[in-house]
Amino acid sequence: MVNETVHKELLKKYRAHFGRDPEVVAYAPGRIEVLGNHTDYNEGFVFSAAINFGTFFAASKCETTGCHLVAGDLMKEVSFDLQHIEASKTDTWQNYVKGTLAGLAGVKAPSCGFDGMFFGNIPLGSGLSSSAALEMCAGLALGQLYGISVDTVTLAKIGQKAEHDYAGCNCGLLDQISSLAGQAGKLVKTDFRSVAFETAELGADACFLMCNTHAKHALVDGAYNKLRASCEQAAAHFAKVLRHPVKALRDVSMAEWAIYKRDLPEAVANRAAHPIGEDERVLKGAELLAKGDLPGFGALMFDSHESSRVLFENSCEELDAVVDAAKKIPGVLGARLSGGGFGGSVVVLVHPRDAETASIALANAYAAKFGKPCDVSVIKPAAGARVLK
Ligand code: GLA
């Protein structure tokens, strides 16, 4: 289910701005990361879900090679030529679309420019991957407009490259794959070595709350890239000392880590322990979910957050406060930070009958500590990105 109010608003804004209806419209949802933090670029496993918040992209062909792109929330337009798709230091939102267009153009050169507009309801900087949603809806819409067809993994990689080359964040593939592969009521479990994904039923006894702390989300400030570099440094060390091939931290077990971490700087060893432990938790979580053991799955989410807080150090005071409050609220099964870290949102697993009382209790607990409530929304795992017109 797309949000029809947001969809209609986009069409209205598009008509008012460009004086015509768009030829194509595509939609892509944001995502929550449920278990498996910073495992994607370590070639490990993640449970995630596409969510019921997303972004729409409307576009029509132009007669020239001029491209006109409007951010529908700001009603701000930027223009550039198809022959010069360069990252901008101002109005950086355009870079996600430009990077995606550049990726599509690498598959087949578009014949003309476009009039495009995007608009959605994913809170920015909340850790729900508004940027990947923008890349994926732009990719689907422009792909459809120009007749450039790419498969799911290729489109996800185009979005990832846009993040690397145009936005400066060396992210993995999680956000793009989740936005594309989501299914209503289901979690997506992805193996980021083969980039093979499958869905797992969540069941009617569970839903998620997203608690947006509005704390700063610092991914492109370099913190994310530094964590990734530490993981790669650790993987290179384990590749030297273990007697089996190690391509990424996915190939190292917790038992091996404990024995062979000694020559690593302590901080780097701790960073490595997080994705290694997360992989084990995702695999354990898959078994528990298959048995319908939601409390067991939720306990792994709490462990995941603790590992972020202590070992990976990608949590912050605000996220910790939400998780601590969640532990004391009846009906809450699990809670952890979702995504890169350093702010953004906490994802909370709760029985649907407890969702409302838990939301109020979380907002109140946060307000008591920080003087203002966090925003709590009920998240339903939703269908993935698609072309609507
Ligand atoms: C961000 C990145 C993803 C992933 C998560 C952490 O969302 O974009 O690739 O690494 O952080 O799991």
XYZ file of C-alpha atoms and ligand atoms in Angstrom:
401
model
C 0.000 0.000 0.000
C 1.498 3.328 -1.016
C 0.424 6.432 0.872
C -2.239 7.798 -1.515
C -2.287 11.246 0.092
C 1.440 11.695 -0.538
C 1.086 10.256 -4.066
C -1.726 12.694 -4.946
C 0.178 15.601 -3.441
C 3.181 14.786 -5.649
C 1.009 14.688 -8.789
C -0.563 18.007 -7.863
C 2.806 19.628 -7.256
C 4.200 18.144 -10.486
C 1.313 19.513 -12.584
C 1.525 22.918 -10.933
C 5.291 23.136 -11.500
C 5.785 21.537 -14.918
C 2.316 22.235 -16.396
C 1.734 18.612 -17.443
C 1.206 15.143 -16.021
C 4.292 12.982 -15.518
C 4.876 10.162 -17.993
C 6.104 7.826 -15.257
C 5.828 7.577 -11.488
C 7.728 5.181 -9.249
C 7.698 4.579 -5.519
C 10.341 3.259 -3.129
C 9.975 2.669 0.610
C 12.445 3.341 3.401
C 13.675 0.444 5.493
C 14.220 -0.669 9.039
C 17.202 -2.777 9.911
C 15.936 -5.370 12.384
C 19.028 -7.485 13.139
C 22.543 -7.485 11.664
C 24.250 -4.117 12.056
C 27.173 -3.147 9.805
C 27.268 -6.694 8.509
C 26.402 -5.890 4.883
C 29.812 -4.593 3.786
C 31.412 -7.373 5.860
C 29.600 -9.798 3.539
C 27.371 -11.085 6.317
C 23.662 -11.382 7.060
C 20.859 -8.927 7.844
C 17.175 -9.047 8.715
C 15.474 -5.902 7.452
C 12.107 -4.780 6.146
C 10.768 -2.224 3.714
C 8.412 0.096 5.575
C 5.132 1.927 5.097
C 6.890 5.268 4.532
C 8.463 6.056 1.184
C 9.306 8.416 -1.653
C 7.660 8.950 -5.037
C 9.487 10.061 -8.164
C 7.600 11.493 -11.150
C 9.282 12.207 -14.474
C 8.717 13.072 -18.126
C 11.106 13.343 -21.046
C 12.376 16.722 -22.225
C 13.181 17.687 -25.796
C 16.684 18.859 -24.912
C 19.463 17.275 -22.835
C 18.514 19.546 -19.918
C 17.494 17.822 -16.679
C 15.254 19.659 -14.224
C 14.903 18.158 -10.795
C 12.593 19.419 -8.060
C 12.653 18.447 -4.378
C 8.904 18.429 -3.772
C 9.123 19.182 -0.040
C 11.173 22.370 -0.606
C 9.809 23.103 -4.099
C 13.373 23.868 -5.069
C 14.572 23.154 -8.615
C 18.061 22.382 -9.824
C 19.033 22.020 -13.481
C 21.940 20.246 -15.119
C 22.861 18.831 -18.489
C 22.782 15.130 -19.225
C 26.364 15.409 -20.515
C 27.623 16.864 -17.189
C 26.282 14.896 -14.259
C 28.439 16.168 -11.424
C 28.017 16.055 -7.647
C 26.981 19.338 -6.087
C 28.287 20.714 -2.791
C 25.102 22.712 -2.255
C 21.601 21.188 -2.304
C 23.178 17.791 -1.765
C 19.820 15.991 -2.122
C 20.290 16.180 -5.895
C 23.411 13.981 -5.669
C 21.401 10.822 -4.955
C 19.419 11.308 -8.161
C 22.440 12.402 -10.184
C 24.469 9.391 -9.034
C 21.622 7.050 -9.917
C 21.152 8.652 -13.322
C 24.898 8.344 -13.966
C 24.682 4.641 -13.092
C 21.765 4.057 -15.455
C 23.534 6.035 -18.172
C 26.449 3.599 -17.785
C 24.068 0.801 -18.826
C 22.513 2.679 -21.746
C 22.867 6.341 -22.629
C 19.585 8.288 -22.204
C 18.521 10.144 -25.347
C 17.241 13.310 -23.648
C 16.850 15.134 -20.350
C 13.888 14.971 -17.976
C 11.550 16.996 -15.800
C 11.551 15.182 -12.473
C 10.161 15.695 -9.006
C 10.356 13.626 -5.852
C 8.244 13.798 -2.729
C 7.731 11.453 0.181
C 7.103 11.003 3.875
C 10.284 9.378 5.247
C 11.635 11.600 8.008
C 15.084 12.781 6.858
C 18.149 11.766 8.878
C 16.067 9.334 10.912
C 18.042 6.216 9.980
C 15.242 4.958 7.740
C 17.218 5.317 4.511
C 15.447 8.173 2.833
C 18.472 8.487 0.538
C 18.287 4.871 -0.688
C 14.535 5.267 -1.213
C 15.240 8.329 -3.344
C 17.858 6.458 -5.381
C 15.578 3.478 -5.908
C 12.458 5.454 -6.936
C 14.581 7.666 -9.199
C 16.245 4.570 -10.671
C 12.934 2.854 -11.376
C 11.261 5.972 -12.768
C 14.163 7.045 -14.983
C 14.839 3.456 -16.036
C 11.215 3.187 -17.161
C 11.313 6.601 -18.853
C 14.420 5.767 -20.877
C 13.740 2.070 -21.408
C 16.814 1.035 -19.390
C 15.979 -2.181 -17.631
C 18.210 -3.531 -14.870
C 17.675 -6.343 -12.361
C 17.214 -5.803 -8.615
C 20.823 -6.327 -7.581
C 22.156 -4.128 -10.397
C 19.790 -1.303 -9.465
C 20.770 -1.664 -5.798
C 24.451 -1.459 -6.797
C 23.777 1.643 -8.894
C 22.263 3.273 -5.785
C 25.185 2.160 -3.637
C 27.656 3.637 -6.131
C 25.704 6.897 -6.044
C 26.238 6.972 -2.262
C 29.958 6.243 -2.636
C 30.763 8.552 -5.534
C 28.221 11.339 -5.163
C 27.465 11.466 -1.418
C 30.771 10.292 0.087
C 29.394 7.437 2.205
C 30.996 4.014 1.595
C 27.813 2.163 2.555
C 26.937 -1.457 1.895
C 23.931 -2.664 -0.107
C 21.459 -3.112 2.723
C 19.323 -0.030 2.266
C 18.826 -0.418 -1.471
C 18.139 -4.177 -1.343
C 15.635 -3.727 1.502
C 13.781 -0.998 -0.365
C 13.541 -3.177 -3.485
C 12.915 -6.607 -1.977
C 10.449 -5.834 0.817
C 7.147 -7.676 1.073
C 4.087 -6.807 3.126
C 4.165 -8.413 6.585
C 7.571 -9.997 5.981
C 11.169 -9.527 6.951
C 13.869 -9.723 4.290
C 16.874 -11.877 5.158
C 19.840 -11.136 2.933
C 23.173 -12.858 2.545
C 25.447 -10.021 1.448
C 28.109 -12.322 0.076
C 25.912 -13.757 -2.648
C 23.363 -10.894 -2.403
C 20.664 -13.560 -2.260
C 17.590 -12.550 -0.314
C 14.575 -14.408 1.015
C 11.598 -13.366 3.061
C 10.564 -14.580 6.505
C 7.068 -14.349 7.924
C 6.790 -12.071 10.924
C 3.352 -13.289 11.993
C 0.401 -11.394 13.396
C 1.858 -11.216 16.915
C 4.531 -8.664 16.110
C 4.943 -5.177 14.765
C 7.615 -2.517 15.054
C 7.773 0.926 16.527
C 10.237 3.401 15.177
C 11.436 5.958 17.709
C 13.047 8.856 15.946
C 15.300 10.633 18.437
C 16.200 13.437 15.990
C 19.757 13.082 17.244
C 22.253 13.866 14.470
C 22.819 11.162 11.918
C 26.480 11.540 10.966
C 27.032 8.967 8.208
C 28.567 11.293 5.663
C 30.673 13.011 8.297
C 33.116 10.168 7.953
C 32.247 8.179 11.097
C 30.685 5.388 9.041
C 33.653 5.215 6.684
C 36.054 4.983 9.648
C 34.128 2.039 11.125
C 34.170 0.317 7.785
C 37.939 0.862 7.503
C 38.458 -0.702 10.980
C 36.467 -3.772 9.917
C 38.585 -4.099 6.783
C 41.798 -3.705 8.790
C 40.646 -6.487 11.126
C 39.655 -8.738 8.213
C 43.133 -8.278 6.686
C 44.676 -9.305 10.041
C 42.515 -12.432 10.366
C 43.307 -13.341 6.762
C 46.991 -13.498 7.771
C 46.637 -15.452 11.008
C 43.835 -17.933 10.268
C 44.479 -21.048 8.262
C 41.413 -20.752 6.085
C 40.542 -18.069 3.530
C 39.227 -14.809 4.996
C 37.800 -12.394 2.484
C 35.732 -10.418 4.979
C 34.753 -10.565 8.673
C 31.946 -12.907 7.657
C 34.636 -15.614 7.463
C 35.734 -15.189 11.092
C 33.919 -16.888 13.992
C 33.576 -15.425 17.465
C 35.766 -18.259 18.777
C 38.538 -17.371 16.292
C 38.175 -13.691 17.123
C 38.719 -14.445 20.834
C 41.924 -16.379 20.156
C 43.474 -14.265 17.402
C 42.439 -10.697 18.254
C 45.525 -10.138 20.432
C 47.703 -8.485 17.789
C 45.029 -5.983 16.866
C 44.679 -2.585 18.550
C 41.918 -2.954 21.148
C 39.542 -0.549 19.429
C 39.911 -2.349 16.074
C 39.377 -5.747 17.741
C 36.215 -4.435 19.382
C 34.930 -3.041 16.095
C 35.445 -6.450 14.467
C 33.596 -8.290 17.249
C 30.375 -6.428 16.446
C 29.649 -7.651 12.888
C 30.979 -11.111 13.758
C 28.550 -11.316 16.696
C 25.769 -9.823 14.592
C 26.143 -12.552 11.951
C 25.759 -15.182 14.659
C 22.703 -13.371 16.032
C 21.028 -13.173 12.598
C 21.503 -16.890 11.994
C 20.206 -17.698 15.482
C 17.341 -15.230 14.939
C 16.313 -17.050 11.750
C 15.959 -20.289 13.720
C 13.952 -18.587 16.468
C 11.676 -16.821 13.988
C 10.974 -20.097 12.198
C 9.837 -21.516 15.570
C 7.732 -18.431 16.265
C 9.926 -17.516 19.246
C 9.495 -13.741 19.164
C 10.742 -13.139 22.741
C 13.941 -15.012 21.820
C 14.293 -12.946 18.646
C 13.670 -9.746 20.629
C 16.368 -10.665 23.161
C 18.847 -10.839 20.254
C 17.818 -7.298 19.289
C 18.699 -6.082 22.797
C 22.057 -7.926 22.546
C 22.666 -6.288 19.185
C 22.199 -2.836 20.668
C 24.501 -3.633 23.567
C 27.151 -4.739 21.088
C 26.731 -1.450 19.180
C 26.990 0.532 22.394
C 30.003 -1.217 23.893
C 31.993 -2.683 20.995
C 31.189 -0.781 17.824
C 30.541 2.533 19.588
C 28.018 3.664 16.983
C 25.282 4.377 19.508
C 24.700 7.619 21.398
C 23.049 8.790 24.597
C 19.648 9.321 22.978
C 19.514 5.869 21.353
C 20.692 4.199 24.574
C 17.986 6.016 26.544
C 15.242 4.705 24.227
C 16.555 1.137 24.434
C 16.860 1.327 28.236
C 13.317 2.675 28.503
C 12.050 -0.039 26.133
C 13.502 -2.773 28.374
C 11.209 -1.615 31.194
C 7.984 -1.367 29.173
C 5.619 -4.344 29.414
C 4.984 -5.951 26.042
C 8.244 -4.772 24.444
C 10.177 -7.781 23.128
C 13.326 -6.144 21.781
C 14.891 -2.831 20.751
C 18.061 -1.683 19.040
C 19.446 1.089 16.908
C 18.661 0.715 13.219
C 21.148 1.558 10.476
C 24.434 3.422 10.585
C 24.056 4.702 14.153
C 25.203 7.950 15.801
C 21.590 9.078 16.143
C 18.486 8.418 14.125
C 15.958 5.815 15.171
C 15.529 2.877 17.494
C 13.473 -0.018 16.178
C 11.297 -1.702 18.805
C 9.644 -5.124 18.479
C 6.281 -5.244 20.199
C 3.010 -7.169 20.145
C 0.474 -5.116 18.129
C -1.896 -5.015 21.119
C 0.824 -3.239 23.151
C 1.932 -0.854 20.382
C -0.059 2.151 21.535
C 0.751 1.955 25.242
C 4.409 1.249 24.482
C 4.554 4.263 22.102
C 3.217 6.585 24.791
C 5.514 5.143 27.446
C 8.577 5.523 25.179
C 7.758 9.110 24.215
C 7.166 10.004 27.888
C 10.356 8.337 29.107
C 12.340 10.205 26.447
C 10.673 13.518 27.295
C 11.405 13.016 30.998
C 15.114 12.676 30.200
C 15.632 15.094 27.310
C 12.815 17.610 27.747
C 11.129 16.705 24.453
C 9.501 13.468 23.270
C 10.953 11.279 20.544
C 8.610 10.705 17.585
C 7.166 7.209 17.704
C 5.424 5.650 14.681
C 4.080 2.169 14.103
C 5.966 0.490 11.279
C 4.463 -2.230 9.154
C 6.756 -4.268 6.938
C 5.557 -3.253 3.483
C 5.962 -4.082 -0.209
C 9.123 -2.991 -1.978
C 9.790 -0.385 -4.647
C 7.881 -0.418 -7.911
C 6.838 1.554 -10.968
C 3.274 2.862 -10.521
C 2.730 4.454 -13.907
C 23.653 2.293 6.770
C 24.306 1.835 5.468
C 24.060 0.338 5.236
C 24.443 -0.487 6.460
C 23.861 0.114 7.735
C 24.385 -0.529 8.983
O 22.264 2.181 6.673
O 23.811 2.581 4.392
O 24.760 -0.082 4.095
O 25.827 -0.633 6.554
O 24.126 1.506 7.840
O 24.045 -1.869 9.043
